[in-house]
Amino acid sequence: MHPKKERTFVAVKPDGVQRSLIGEIIGRFEKVGLKLVGMKMVVVDQEHIEKHYTLDPEWRRITGEKTIASYKAKGLVPWTEDPFEVTDRVLKNLISFMTSGPVVAMVWEGAHAVKLVRKLVGGTEPLTSDVGTIRGDFVLDSYAMSDGDNRSIRNLVHASGSVEDSAKEIDLWFKKDEMINYKLVQEAILYDVNIDGILE
Ligand code: ADP
């Protein structure tokens, strides 16, 4: 498979839709050169979200550890040292967040699609996400606020963490015939070895 065929799954979360940021978010991926090959607006149920977040068997441990580490980095004491207990709470809140309204599910294709999209999206916590990233530029939420209110952190967008995850997530959210194989004219300048034929 040519590297330009790499695909990643992205969802504009309910807060992104409510903030009227669908176009802004799509624009960022378009501008970097990625190609949109699937898109739909959906309202999903609890089972779907639970499945989505547990496709990676390591997700529960990693998410819990990440949260505990972020507490400690700020000099705070986490409410438990057990990453799985942390994730139980995170998942429960994520389910009510992600099922609260429409989300825009998308598949983006292009070289390094997974890594590029994660870079453009930024870190999980908007407060500490880099300036220039979607989460860093368009939202002000923090672990301190979300944990204080026992809710999910509102960070506008989900993006697959690895090529393996993206394949599973695309499979969960999209049927094969909901994605379209097509060419974009800009692919010539992005990928072709020979770019003769521009000058007349
Ligand atoms: P990411 O979406 O950056 O890959 P994770 O996969 O770790 O992050 O978590 C999934 C989503 O769960 C996050 O985007 C966020 O909305 C929510 N979340 C994760 N950890 C926490 C937490 N400690 N407190 C509140 N919400 C969280």
Short mmCIF file of C-alpha atoms and ligand atoms in Angstrom, two decimals:
data_model
loop_
_atom_site.label_atom_id
_atom_site.label_comp_id
_atom_site.label_asym_id
_atom_site.label_seq_id
_atom_site.Cartn_x
_atom_site.Cartn_y
_atom_site.Cartn_z
CA MET A 1 0.00 0.00 0.00
CA HIS A 2 1.36 3.45 -0.95
CA PRO A 3 1.81 5.69 2.13
CA LYS A 4 -0.65 8.19 0.61
CA LYS A 5 -3.40 5.59 1.20
CA GLU A 6 -3.14 5.74 5.02
CA ARG A 7 -6.51 6.46 6.61
CA THR A 8 -7.57 7.82 9.98
CA PHE A 9 -10.87 8.14 11.78
CA VAL A 10 -11.90 11.55 13.10
CA ALA A 11 -15.06 12.67 14.87
CA VAL A 12 -16.18 16.19 15.64
CA LYS A 13 -17.59 15.63 19.11
CA PRO A 14 -20.96 17.07 20.25
CA ASP A 15 -19.24 20.17 21.69
CA GLY A 16 -17.55 20.86 18.33
CA VAL A 17 -20.90 20.69 16.56
CA GLN A 18 -22.53 22.95 19.19
CA ARG A 19 -19.67 25.46 18.91
CA SER A 20 -20.18 25.70 15.11
CA LEU A 21 -16.63 24.53 14.52
CA ILE A 22 -17.29 21.73 12.01
CA GLY A 23 -16.05 23.80 9.06
CA GLU A 24 -13.04 25.15 10.94
CA ILE A 25 -11.98 21.64 11.98
CA ILE A 26 -12.47 20.18 8.49
CA GLY A 27 -10.51 23.13 7.05
CA ARG A 28 -7.43 22.28 9.10
CA PHE A 29 -7.26 18.75 7.69
CA GLU A 30 -7.98 19.96 4.15
CA LYS A 31 -5.25 22.57 4.31
CA VAL A 32 -2.54 20.12 5.30
CA GLY A 33 -3.32 18.11 2.17
CA LEU A 34 -5.43 15.25 3.49
CA LYS A 35 -8.40 13.95 1.52
CA LEU A 36 -11.86 13.45 3.01
CA VAL A 37 -13.06 10.01 1.88
CA GLY A 38 -16.06 9.51 4.20
CA MET A 39 -18.31 11.76 6.27
CA LYS A 40 -21.66 11.55 8.05
CA MET A 41 -23.52 13.22 10.90
CA VAL A 42 -24.83 10.72 13.43
CA VAL A 43 -26.22 10.37 16.93
CA VAL A 44 -24.70 7.30 18.56
CA ASP A 45 -25.75 5.20 21.53
CA GLN A 46 -23.99 4.06 24.69
CA GLU A 47 -23.04 0.67 23.27
CA HIS A 48 -21.36 2.26 20.25
CA ILE A 49 -19.22 4.58 22.37
CA GLU A 50 -18.26 1.84 24.78
CA LYS A 51 -17.20 -0.32 21.84
CA HIS A 52 -15.31 2.55 20.24
CA TYR A 53 -13.18 3.31 23.29
CA THR A 54 -12.45 -0.30 24.17
CA LEU A 55 -11.35 -1.39 20.67
CA ASP A 56 -7.79 -0.97 21.92
CA PRO A 57 -7.42 -3.37 24.86
CA GLU A 58 -4.72 -1.09 26.30
CA TRP A 59 -6.89 2.05 26.24
CA ARG A 60 -8.25 1.60 29.78
CA ARG A 61 -4.80 1.31 31.32
CA ILE A 62 -3.18 4.05 29.22
CA THR A 63 -5.98 6.57 29.80
CA GLY A 64 -5.94 5.96 33.56
CA GLU A 65 -2.16 6.28 33.71
CA LYS A 66 -2.21 9.46 31.61
CA THR A 67 -4.77 11.04 33.93
CA ILE A 68 -2.88 10.06 37.10
CA ALA A 69 0.37 11.43 35.62
CA SER A 70 -1.28 14.74 34.70
CA TYR A 71 -2.55 15.11 38.28
CA LYS A 72 0.90 14.48 39.70
CA ALA A 73 2.55 16.85 37.22
CA LYS A 74 0.35 19.60 38.66
CA GLY A 75 1.17 18.63 42.24
CA LEU A 76 -2.36 17.24 42.78
CA VAL A 77 -3.21 13.94 44.46
CA PRO A 78 -5.28 11.64 42.21
CA TRP A 79 -8.39 10.16 43.86
CA THR A 80 -7.00 6.65 43.25
CA GLU A 81 -3.73 5.09 42.09
CA ASP A 82 -5.60 2.42 40.10
CA PRO A 83 -5.64 3.43 36.40
CA PHE A 84 -8.61 1.13 35.71
CA GLU A 85 -10.71 2.81 38.38
CA VAL A 86 -9.84 6.20 36.87
CA THR A 87 -10.88 4.99 33.42
CA ASP A 88 -14.20 3.61 34.69
CA ARG A 89 -15.18 7.12 35.67
CA VAL A 90 -13.75 8.64 32.46
CA LEU A 91 -15.68 6.15 30.31
CA LYS A 92 -18.98 6.69 32.12
CA ASN A 93 -18.70 10.43 31.56
CA LEU A 94 -17.53 9.97 27.97
CA ILE A 95 -20.63 7.95 27.18
CA SER A 96 -22.98 10.71 28.33
CA PHE A 97 -20.85 13.33 26.54
CA MET A 98 -20.57 11.52 23.23
CA THR A 99 -24.25 10.52 23.08
CA SER A 100 -25.52 14.01 24.01
CA GLY A 101 -25.97 15.27 20.43
CA PRO A 102 -24.90 14.82 16.83
CA VAL A 103 -21.29 14.07 16.00
CA VAL A 104 -19.63 14.33 12.60
CA ALA A 105 -17.76 11.13 11.77
CA MET A 106 -15.09 11.31 9.09
CA VAL A 107 -12.38 9.31 7.39
CA TRP A 108 -9.33 11.25 6.20
CA GLU A 109 -6.73 9.81 3.81
CA GLY A 110 -3.16 10.77 2.98
CA ALA A 111 0.49 10.26 3.89
CA HIS A 112 0.96 10.04 7.66
CA ALA A 113 -2.76 10.68 8.13
CA VAL A 114 -2.85 9.27 11.69
CA LYS A 115 0.15 11.20 13.02
CA LEU A 116 -0.69 14.40 11.14
CA VAL A 117 -4.24 14.53 12.43
CA ARG A 118 -3.12 13.88 16.02
CA LYS A 119 -0.60 16.71 15.66
CA LEU A 120 -3.24 19.10 14.34
CA VAL A 121 -5.73 18.06 17.05
CA GLY A 122 -3.32 18.52 19.99
CA GLY A 123 -3.14 16.95 23.45
CA THR A 124 -6.15 15.68 25.36
CA GLU A 125 -6.40 18.65 27.76
CA PRO A 126 -7.14 21.91 25.89
CA LEU A 127 -5.52 24.02 28.62
CA THR A 128 -2.14 22.42 27.95
CA SER A 129 -2.59 21.64 24.22
CA ASP A 130 -0.13 23.54 22.04
CA VAL A 131 -1.13 26.86 20.52
CA GLY A 132 -1.93 26.27 16.86
CA THR A 133 -3.71 22.96 17.50
CA ILE A 134 -7.49 22.62 17.28
CA ARG A 135 -7.85 21.90 20.98
CA GLY A 136 -5.33 24.59 21.91
CA ASP A 137 -6.91 27.28 19.75
CA PHE A 138 -10.65 26.78 20.12
CA VAL A 139 -11.48 25.63 23.63
CA LEU A 140 -10.53 26.42 27.22
CA ASP A 141 -11.39 23.26 29.14
CA SER A 142 -9.09 21.61 31.69
CA TYR A 143 -8.86 18.46 33.82
CA ALA A 144 -9.37 20.70 36.86
CA MET A 145 -12.73 21.92 35.54
CA SER A 146 -13.97 18.61 34.14
CA ASP A 147 -12.97 16.61 37.21
CA GLY A 148 -14.43 19.23 39.53
CA ASP A 149 -17.77 18.78 37.76
CA ASN A 150 -17.30 15.01 37.26
CA ARG A 151 -17.74 15.23 33.49
CA SER A 152 -15.79 14.50 30.34
CA ILE A 153 -13.23 17.01 29.21
CA ARG A 154 -14.69 18.88 26.22
CA ASN A 155 -12.03 18.89 23.56
CA LEU A 156 -13.98 19.14 20.30
CA VAL A 157 -12.56 16.23 18.35
CA HIS A 158 -11.55 12.60 18.48
CA ALA A 159 -8.75 11.24 16.30
CA SER A 160 -7.36 7.70 16.06
CA GLY A 161 -4.17 7.13 18.03
CA SER A 162 -2.52 4.60 15.72
CA VAL A 163 -2.89 2.98 12.32
CA GLU A 164 -4.17 -0.21 14.00
CA ASP A 165 -6.78 1.72 15.99
CA SER A 166 -7.86 3.68 12.94
CA ALA A 167 -8.61 0.49 10.98
CA LYS A 168 -10.80 -0.80 13.83
CA GLU A 169 -12.54 2.54 14.36
CA ILE A 170 -13.27 3.01 10.63
CA ASP A 171 -14.75 -0.49 10.62
CA LEU A 172 -16.97 0.34 13.58
CA TRP A 173 -18.26 3.67 12.25
CA PHE A 174 -18.39 3.19 8.47
CA LYS A 175 -19.67 0.61 6.01
CA LYS A 176 -17.32 -0.01 3.07
CA ASP A 177 -19.72 1.65 0.60
CA GLU A 178 -19.93 4.81 2.72
CA MET A 179 -16.36 5.68 1.76
CA ILE A 180 -15.41 6.97 -1.68
CA ASN A 181 -12.24 6.30 -3.65
CA TYR A 182 -11.48 9.31 -5.81
CA LYS A 183 -8.64 11.55 -6.94
CA LEU A 184 -7.95 15.12 -5.88
CA VAL A 185 -6.08 17.27 -8.40
CA GLN A 186 -3.72 18.48 -5.64
CA GLU A 187 -2.39 14.95 -5.19
CA ALA A 188 -0.11 15.51 -8.20
CA ILE A 189 1.84 18.24 -6.41
CA LEU A 190 1.78 16.40 -3.09
CA TYR A 191 2.90 12.98 -4.27
CA ASP A 192 3.97 12.73 -7.92
CA VAL A 193 7.68 12.21 -8.56
CA ASN A 194 7.52 14.13 -11.81
CA ILE A 195 5.74 17.49 -11.85
CA ASP A 196 6.45 18.48 -15.43
CA GLY A 197 3.58 20.02 -17.32
CA ILE A 198 2.79 22.99 -15.11
CA LEU A 199 4.29 25.68 -17.38
CA GLU A 200 2.60 26.34 -20.70
P1 ADP B 1 -7.55 11.49 23.31
O1 ADP B 1 -8.95 11.81 22.83
O2 ADP B 1 -6.70 12.72 23.39
O3 ADP B 1 -6.90 10.38 22.52
P2 ADP B 1 -8.05 9.59 25.51
O4 ADP B 1 -8.21 8.50 24.50
O5 ADP B 1 -7.10 9.39 26.65
O6 ADP B 1 -7.69 11.00 24.82
O7 ADP B 1 -9.47 9.88 26.17
C1 ADP B 1 -10.63 9.93 25.39
C2 ADP B 1 -11.46 11.13 25.75
O8 ADP B 1 -11.93 10.96 27.09
C3 ADP B 1 -10.71 12.45 25.78
O9 ADP B 1 -10.60 13.04 24.50
C4 ADP B 1 -11.55 13.24 26.74
O10 ADP B 1 -12.71 13.78 26.12
C5 ADP B 1 -11.97 12.20 27.76
N1 ADP B 1 -11.05 12.10 28.92
C6 ADP B 1 -9.93 11.38 28.99
N2 ADP B 1 -9.33 11.48 30.21
C7 ADP B 1 -10.14 12.29 30.93
C8 ADP B 1 -10.11 12.80 32.27
N3 ADP B 1 -9.14 12.47 33.10
N4 ADP B 1 -11.09 13.62 32.67
C9 ADP B 1 -12.09 13.96 31.83
N5 ADP B 1 -12.20 13.51 30.56
C10 ADP B 1 -11.24 12.70 30.10
#
